[in-house]
Amino acid sequence: MGGREKLRRWRISFHKSFSAAPTKPPPPPEFLCPISNSLMFDPAVVTSGQTFERVCIQVCLDLGFTPTLSDGSKPDFSTVIPNLTLKTAILNWCSKSGSERPNPPVYTDMESIIRPLLENHENDQVRVSERELLKGVSDTPRVLFSHAASEEKSRNLYSSTSSEESVIANGTPLLPFATRPSCFSYSSSPSTSSESIPDELTSSNNISASSSSSSEDETFVNRMKSLDVYEQEQAVILLRKTTRTNEEARVLLCTERLLLALKQLLNSRYAAVQTNATAALVNLSLEKGNKIKIVRAGIVPFLIDILKNGFGESREHAAGAIFSLSLDHENKTAIGVLGAMQPLLHELRSGTLRSRQDSALALYHLTLVQSNRVKIMKLGAVGILLGLLSDAEVAARVVLIVCNLAACDEGRAALMDANAVECLVGVLRNGTELDSESTRENCVAALNSLSHGSLRFKGLAKDARVAEVLREVVEKGSERTREKARRILEGLRGREVAEEVDWEAVMEGGVASYRVGRMSHGINSTDEDYVCVRNLGFFLDMGNSPYVFSMINRDPFGKREELERTHDSKRSQTDLIQFNFDLIIFFYSKI
């Protein structure tokens, strides 16, 4: 009996201890993998901008599956880059919140989550491998060499199993996160089409893995080095056709000596030779393993020269080639150093539709690197980019560049100076020409970045009536867009908590605390903000010495500040007004 009582007491004690245990906060949504919905151990960014658990990406690639996310978009897994910043943020959050750090996910566990998603969509979606797609297209050459716009439409009908350069099938527009240039192997005239290649040349079109790469590229190299312009033209046309449909050929033919021979033809004075040589280079660059090899071969300066002085169609292919090469992270800095930013910006303003689109995407990928952001701002590009937001042909791509610039302090300052807030709000307000929900989200994301740590944003936002537009976004936008819009609105409301401070009382009192307002959001919603001003006077050396102040006793949330100033006992009324003004400026810069 006594034992049962002890057991019962132990159970009661255990129950109380368990119920009293503090509940751990849920992880932020951005720390969760969109597929597995679990805290990410090894987050990785894909080409389309989303972040996933790396194992989930690998499972999707192995299964040839492109999942549909909660916002209706589909990711592009062609490029996978470790997101070390997010990984560090996750580990820091775990340490601060007392949560367990995520464990390495097991491949089979992720497969058991993803495979049912694949089975549910197989009956509703046409899935064809890229090889089957290209094989079918090669049977109808007129479609193969059609205008790039028609190629974009056809791509939306298919899904690729290739992990290198996938063709994504989804309901949202292919761009802005395309992985292939708009100019990808199209021809505008029969004179440059591979259909004009003689039979004796096309007999070498079949390149197998068993063939020696040295013998295969020798055929092309010898013809490209010929002094006969016609022979050069036919060689680059054949190279263009071969690499258009044959992935193995892209790998086998991308040799040092072929790139050297091809590089010389990029300077050709003959339009057909230069155009087909540049287009062949685009095809070679589609293979992930070739991107760094092409840059190291010294091709980029020739592409830049084509952008500046080349033939019209050649410029389109040159912009597409730089875009394709910029997808590799290791190439971004090198391309910027070699001087690609200015000609790309010029092509974005005045090129053809295809070259403008590829130039915009090239600039987007290049400005993911801070050094290139600085370069493009020094070129005076901020005003140009904001002006292009009203251009429906490139607005969806240009806003991505604006987002990159808004991610750094220098970019935010330059964008503020150029009235970016009003421009972005104008795009949201006139949203009928926006390409997709992702574009609206990018506009809101840019505004969100501009609002961070900027005292100027509130005034600019008020003038542009940002709150009015964002309330509409909160009502009609996607979940992620609504979340970003709410953050901006909360930030704008949070900056209004200090509008009624009695500064005359501050000056007349000794040590006093003035209530500024009540927090309407945040960790402790019932806490009140106070600014404690210790009026010890202020030091003035006959109008020339700076005012001295120091900040003390700042709590971890930055909600309490004390300003200490010393003053001369004989300060004038003018000095008092100046001190009052300085105090206001300092206070507002800290909230």
PDB file of N, CA and C in Angstrom, residues 176-177 359-369 372-374 376-377 381-386 388-389 394-408 411-412 415 439 442-443 445-447:
ATOM      1  N   PRO A 176      11.922  34.840 -64.149  1.00  0.00           N
ATOM      2  CA  PRO A 176      13.278  35.302 -64.216  1.00  0.00           C
ATOM      3  C   PRO A 176      14.353  34.302 -63.837  1.00  0.00           C
ATOM      4  N   PHE A 177      14.003  33.081 -63.457  1.00  0.00           N
ATOM      5  CA  PHE A 177      15.027  32.162 -63.004  1.00  0.00           C
ATOM      6  C   PHE A 177      15.337  31.118 -64.062  1.00  0.00           C
ATOM      7  N   SER A 359      20.819  39.897 -70.871  1.00  0.00           N
ATOM      8  CA  SER A 359      21.695  40.851 -70.183  1.00  0.00           C
ATOM      9  C   SER A 359      21.191  41.115 -68.769  1.00  0.00           C
ATOM     10  N   ALA A 360      19.878  41.243 -68.624  1.00  0.00           N
ATOM     11  CA  ALA A 360      19.301  41.478 -67.296  1.00  0.00           C
ATOM     12  C   ALA A 360      19.588  40.307 -66.365  1.00  0.00           C
ATOM     13  N   LEU A 361      19.417  39.093 -66.861  1.00  0.00           N
ATOM     14  CA  LEU A 361      19.664  37.922 -66.022  1.00  0.00           C
ATOM     15  C   LEU A 361      21.149  37.754 -65.728  1.00  0.00           C
ATOM     16  N   ALA A 362      21.998  38.110 -66.684  1.00  0.00           N
ATOM     17  CA  ALA A 362      23.438  38.073 -66.420  1.00  0.00           C
ATOM     18  C   ALA A 362      23.797  39.055 -65.308  1.00  0.00           C
ATOM     19  N   LEU A 363      23.247  40.266 -65.369  1.00  0.00           N
ATOM     20  CA  LEU A 363      23.508  41.260 -64.325  1.00  0.00           C
ATOM     21  C   LEU A 363      22.956  40.806 -62.984  1.00  0.00           C
ATOM     22  N   TYR A 364      21.806  40.139 -62.996  1.00  0.00           N
ATOM     23  CA  TYR A 364      21.251  39.627 -61.742  1.00  0.00           C
ATOM     24  C   TYR A 364      22.216  38.648 -61.089  1.00  0.00           C
ATOM     25  N   HIS A 365      22.695  37.670 -61.842  1.00  0.00           N
ATOM     26  CA  HIS A 365      23.596  36.668 -61.266  1.00  0.00           C
ATOM     27  C   HIS A 365      24.938  37.284 -60.876  1.00  0.00           C
ATOM     28  N   LEU A 366      25.419  38.232 -61.653  1.00  0.00           N
ATOM     29  CA  LEU A 366      26.698  38.863 -61.329  1.00  0.00           C
ATOM     30  C   LEU A 366      26.605  39.710 -60.071  1.00  0.00           C
ATOM     31  N   THR A 367      25.472  40.383 -59.853  1.00  0.00           N
ATOM     32  CA  THR A 367      25.325  41.242 -58.675  1.00  0.00           C
ATOM     33  C   THR A 367      25.000  40.463 -57.409  1.00  0.00           C
ATOM     34  N   LEU A 368      24.995  39.157 -57.486  1.00  0.00           N
ATOM     35  CA  LEU A 368      24.938  38.368 -56.257  1.00  0.00           C
ATOM     36  C   LEU A 368      26.246  38.487 -55.481  1.00  0.00           C
ATOM     37  N   VAL A 369      27.283  39.000 -56.146  1.00  0.00           N
ATOM     38  CA  VAL A 369      28.592  39.216 -55.534  1.00  0.00           C
ATOM     39  C   VAL A 369      28.744  40.696 -55.200  1.00  0.00           C
ATOM     40  N   ASN A 372      30.677  43.175 -57.513  1.00  0.00           N
ATOM     41  CA  ASN A 372      29.977  43.570 -58.743  1.00  0.00           C
ATOM     42  C   ASN A 372      28.860  44.567 -58.461  1.00  0.00           C
ATOM     43  N   ARG A 373      28.276  44.505 -57.267  1.00  0.00           N
ATOM     44  CA  ARG A 373      27.284  45.520 -56.900  1.00  0.00           C
ATOM     45  C   ARG A 373      27.938  46.897 -56.868  1.00  0.00           C
ATOM     46  N   VAL A 374      29.120  46.956 -56.277  1.00  0.00           N
ATOM     47  CA  VAL A 374      29.839  48.228 -56.213  1.00  0.00           C
ATOM     48  C   VAL A 374      30.155  48.727 -57.620  1.00  0.00           C
ATOM     49  N   ILE A 376      28.582  48.141 -60.490  1.00  0.00           N
ATOM     50  CA  ILE A 376      27.418  48.600 -61.247  1.00  0.00           C
ATOM     51  C   ILE A 376      26.891  49.920 -60.693  1.00  0.00           C
ATOM     52  N   MET A 377      27.054  50.149 -59.396  1.00  0.00           N
ATOM     53  CA  MET A 377      26.628  51.433 -58.836  1.00  0.00           C
ATOM     54  C   MET A 377      27.558  52.558 -59.278  1.00  0.00           C
ATOM     55  N   ALA A 381      24.248  52.967 -62.569  1.00  0.00           N
ATOM     56  CA  ALA A 381      23.195  52.102 -63.095  1.00  0.00           C
ATOM     57  C   ALA A 381      21.895  52.178 -62.312  1.00  0.00           C
ATOM     58  N   VAL A 382      21.926  52.716 -61.100  1.00  0.00           N
ATOM     59  CA  VAL A 382      20.730  52.674 -60.257  1.00  0.00           C
ATOM     60  C   VAL A 382      19.560  53.396 -60.920  1.00  0.00           C
ATOM     61  N   GLY A 383      19.793  54.601 -61.390  1.00  0.00           N
ATOM     62  CA  GLY A 383      18.728  55.344 -62.060  1.00  0.00           C
ATOM     63  C   GLY A 383      18.238  54.652 -63.318  1.00  0.00           C
ATOM     64  N   ILE A 384      19.161  54.037 -64.054  1.00  0.00           N
ATOM     65  CA  ILE A 384      18.781  53.312 -65.274  1.00  0.00           C
ATOM     66  C   ILE A 384      17.884  52.132 -64.935  1.00  0.00           C
ATOM     67  N   LEU A 385      18.273  51.378 -63.925  1.00  0.00           N
ATOM     68  CA  LEU A 385      17.496  50.196 -63.542  1.00  0.00           C
ATOM     69  C   LEU A 385      16.095  50.585 -63.067  1.00  0.00           C
ATOM     70  N   LEU A 386      16.012  51.641 -62.279  1.00  0.00           N
ATOM     71  CA  LEU A 386      14.698  52.068 -61.796  1.00  0.00           C
ATOM     72  C   LEU A 386      13.825  52.558 -62.945  1.00  0.00           C
ATOM     73  N   LEU A 388      13.879  51.350 -65.908  1.00  0.00           N
ATOM     74  CA  LEU A 388      13.459  50.171 -66.663  1.00  0.00           C
ATOM     75  C   LEU A 388      12.361  49.376 -65.961  1.00  0.00           C
ATOM     76  N   LEU A 389      12.050  49.718 -64.716  1.00  0.00           N
ATOM     77  CA  LEU A 389      10.963  49.021 -64.020  1.00  0.00           C
ATOM     78  C   LEU A 389       9.613  49.273 -64.684  1.00  0.00           C
ATOM     79  N   VAL A 394      11.250  43.908 -69.602  1.00  0.00           N
ATOM     80  CA  VAL A 394      12.375  43.514 -68.746  1.00  0.00           C
ATOM     81  C   VAL A 394      12.139  43.802 -67.269  1.00  0.00           C
ATOM     82  N   ALA A 395      10.987  44.343 -66.908  1.00  0.00           N
ATOM     83  CA  ALA A 395      10.748  44.740 -65.513  1.00  0.00           C
ATOM     84  C   ALA A 395      10.904  43.569 -64.554  1.00  0.00           C
ATOM     85  N   ALA A 396      10.410  42.392 -64.940  1.00  0.00           N
ATOM     86  CA  ALA A 396      10.473  41.234 -64.049  1.00  0.00           C
ATOM     87  C   ALA A 396      11.904  40.835 -63.751  1.00  0.00           C
ATOM     88  N   ARG A 397      12.817  41.091 -64.676  1.00  0.00           N
ATOM     89  CA  ARG A 397      14.214  40.736 -64.483  1.00  0.00           C
ATOM     90  C   ARG A 397      14.983  41.854 -63.785  1.00  0.00           C
ATOM     91  N   VAL A 398      14.649  43.090 -64.121  1.00  0.00           N
ATOM     92  CA  VAL A 398      15.350  44.226 -63.525  1.00  0.00           C
ATOM     93  C   VAL A 398      15.094  44.304 -62.025  1.00  0.00           C
ATOM     94  N   VAL A 399      13.889  43.965 -61.590  1.00  0.00           N
ATOM     95  CA  VAL A 399      13.586  44.047 -60.162  1.00  0.00           C
ATOM     96  C   VAL A 399      14.455  43.081 -59.363  1.00  0.00           C
ATOM     97  N   LEU A 400      14.924  42.009 -59.988  1.00  0.00           N
ATOM     98  CA  LEU A 400      15.834  41.089 -59.309  1.00  0.00           C
ATOM     99  C   LEU A 400      17.172  41.764 -59.027  1.00  0.00           C
ATOM    100  N   ILE A 401      17.646  42.563 -59.985  1.00  0.00           N
ATOM    101  CA  ILE A 401      18.896  43.292 -59.775  1.00  0.00           C
ATOM    102  C   ILE A 401      18.718  44.312 -58.655  1.00  0.00           C
ATOM    103  N   VAL A 402      17.576  44.981 -58.643  1.00  0.00           N
ATOM    104  CA  VAL A 402      17.289  45.958 -57.588  1.00  0.00           C
ATOM    105  C   VAL A 402      17.300  45.279 -56.220  1.00  0.00           C
ATOM    106  N   CYS A 403      16.749  44.079 -56.138  1.00  0.00           N
ATOM    107  CA  CYS A 403      16.765  43.328 -54.874  1.00  0.00           C
ATOM    108  C   CYS A 403      18.193  43.070 -54.413  1.00  0.00           C
ATOM    109  N   ASN A 404      19.066  42.713 -55.345  1.00  0.00           N
ATOM    110  CA  ASN A 404      20.464  42.468 -54.983  1.00  0.00           C
ATOM    111  C   ASN A 404      21.131  43.734 -54.463  1.00  0.00           C
ATOM    112  N   LEU A 405      20.874  44.858 -55.112  1.00  0.00           N
ATOM    113  CA  LEU A 405      21.472  46.120 -54.667  1.00  0.00           C
ATOM    114  C   LEU A 405      20.934  46.528 -53.303  1.00  0.00           C
ATOM    115  N   ALA A 406      19.655  46.272 -53.058  1.00  0.00           N
ATOM    116  CA  ALA A 406      19.048  46.648 -51.778  1.00  0.00           C
ATOM    117  C   ALA A 406      19.552  45.799 -50.627  1.00  0.00           C
ATOM    118  N   ALA A 407      20.296  44.749 -50.926  1.00  0.00           N
ATOM    119  CA  ALA A 407      20.789  43.858 -49.878  1.00  0.00           C
ATOM    120  C   ALA A 407      22.051  44.383 -49.207  1.00  0.00           C
ATOM    121  N   CYS A 408      22.651  45.463 -49.725  1.00  0.00           N
ATOM    122  CA  CYS A 408      23.864  46.010 -49.113  1.00  0.00           C
ATOM    123  C   CYS A 408      23.645  47.478 -48.756  1.00  0.00           C
ATOM    124  N   GLY A 411      24.099  49.981 -51.620  1.00  0.00           N
ATOM    125  CA  GLY A 411      22.990  49.893 -52.566  1.00  0.00           C
ATOM    126  C   GLY A 411      21.733  50.551 -52.041  1.00  0.00           C
ATOM    127  N   ARG A 412      21.450  50.345 -50.755  1.00  0.00           N
ATOM    128  CA  ARG A 412      20.258  50.978 -50.173  1.00  0.00           C
ATOM    129  C   ARG A 412      20.358  52.494 -50.246  1.00  0.00           C
ATOM    130  N   LEU A 415      19.859  53.608 -53.856  1.00  0.00           N
ATOM    131  CA  LEU A 415      18.465  53.441 -54.271  1.00  0.00           C
ATOM    132  C   LEU A 415      17.578  54.507 -53.641  1.00  0.00           C
ATOM    133  N   THR A 439       7.204  38.136 -59.153  1.00  0.00           N
ATOM    134  CA  THR A 439       7.661  39.500 -59.415  1.00  0.00           C
ATOM    135  C   THR A 439       7.111  40.466 -58.378  1.00  0.00           C
ATOM    136  N   ASN A 442       9.103  40.012 -55.336  1.00  0.00           N
ATOM    137  CA  ASN A 442      10.420  40.628 -55.430  1.00  0.00           C
ATOM    138  C   ASN A 442      10.345  42.135 -55.199  1.00  0.00           C
ATOM    139  N   CYS A 443       9.289  42.774 -55.681  1.00  0.00           N
ATOM    140  CA  CYS A 443       9.109  44.210 -55.423  1.00  0.00           C
ATOM    141  C   CYS A 443       8.941  44.473 -53.930  1.00  0.00           C
ATOM    142  N   ALA A 445       9.930  42.490 -51.547  1.00  0.00           N
ATOM    143  CA  ALA A 445      11.195  42.140 -50.897  1.00  0.00           C
ATOM    144  C   ALA A 445      12.197  43.284 -50.999  1.00  0.00           C
ATOM    145  N   ALA A 446      12.231  43.960 -52.141  1.00  0.00           N
ATOM    146  CA  ALA A 446      13.125  45.109 -52.296  1.00  0.00           C
ATOM    147  C   ALA A 446      12.741  46.229 -51.335  1.00  0.00           C
ATOM    148  N   LEU A 447      11.446  46.496 -51.199  1.00  0.00           N
ATOM    149  CA  LEU A 447      10.991  47.510 -50.238  1.00  0.00           C
ATOM    150  C   LEU A 447      11.355  47.111 -48.817  1.00  0.00           C
TER     151      LEU A 447
END
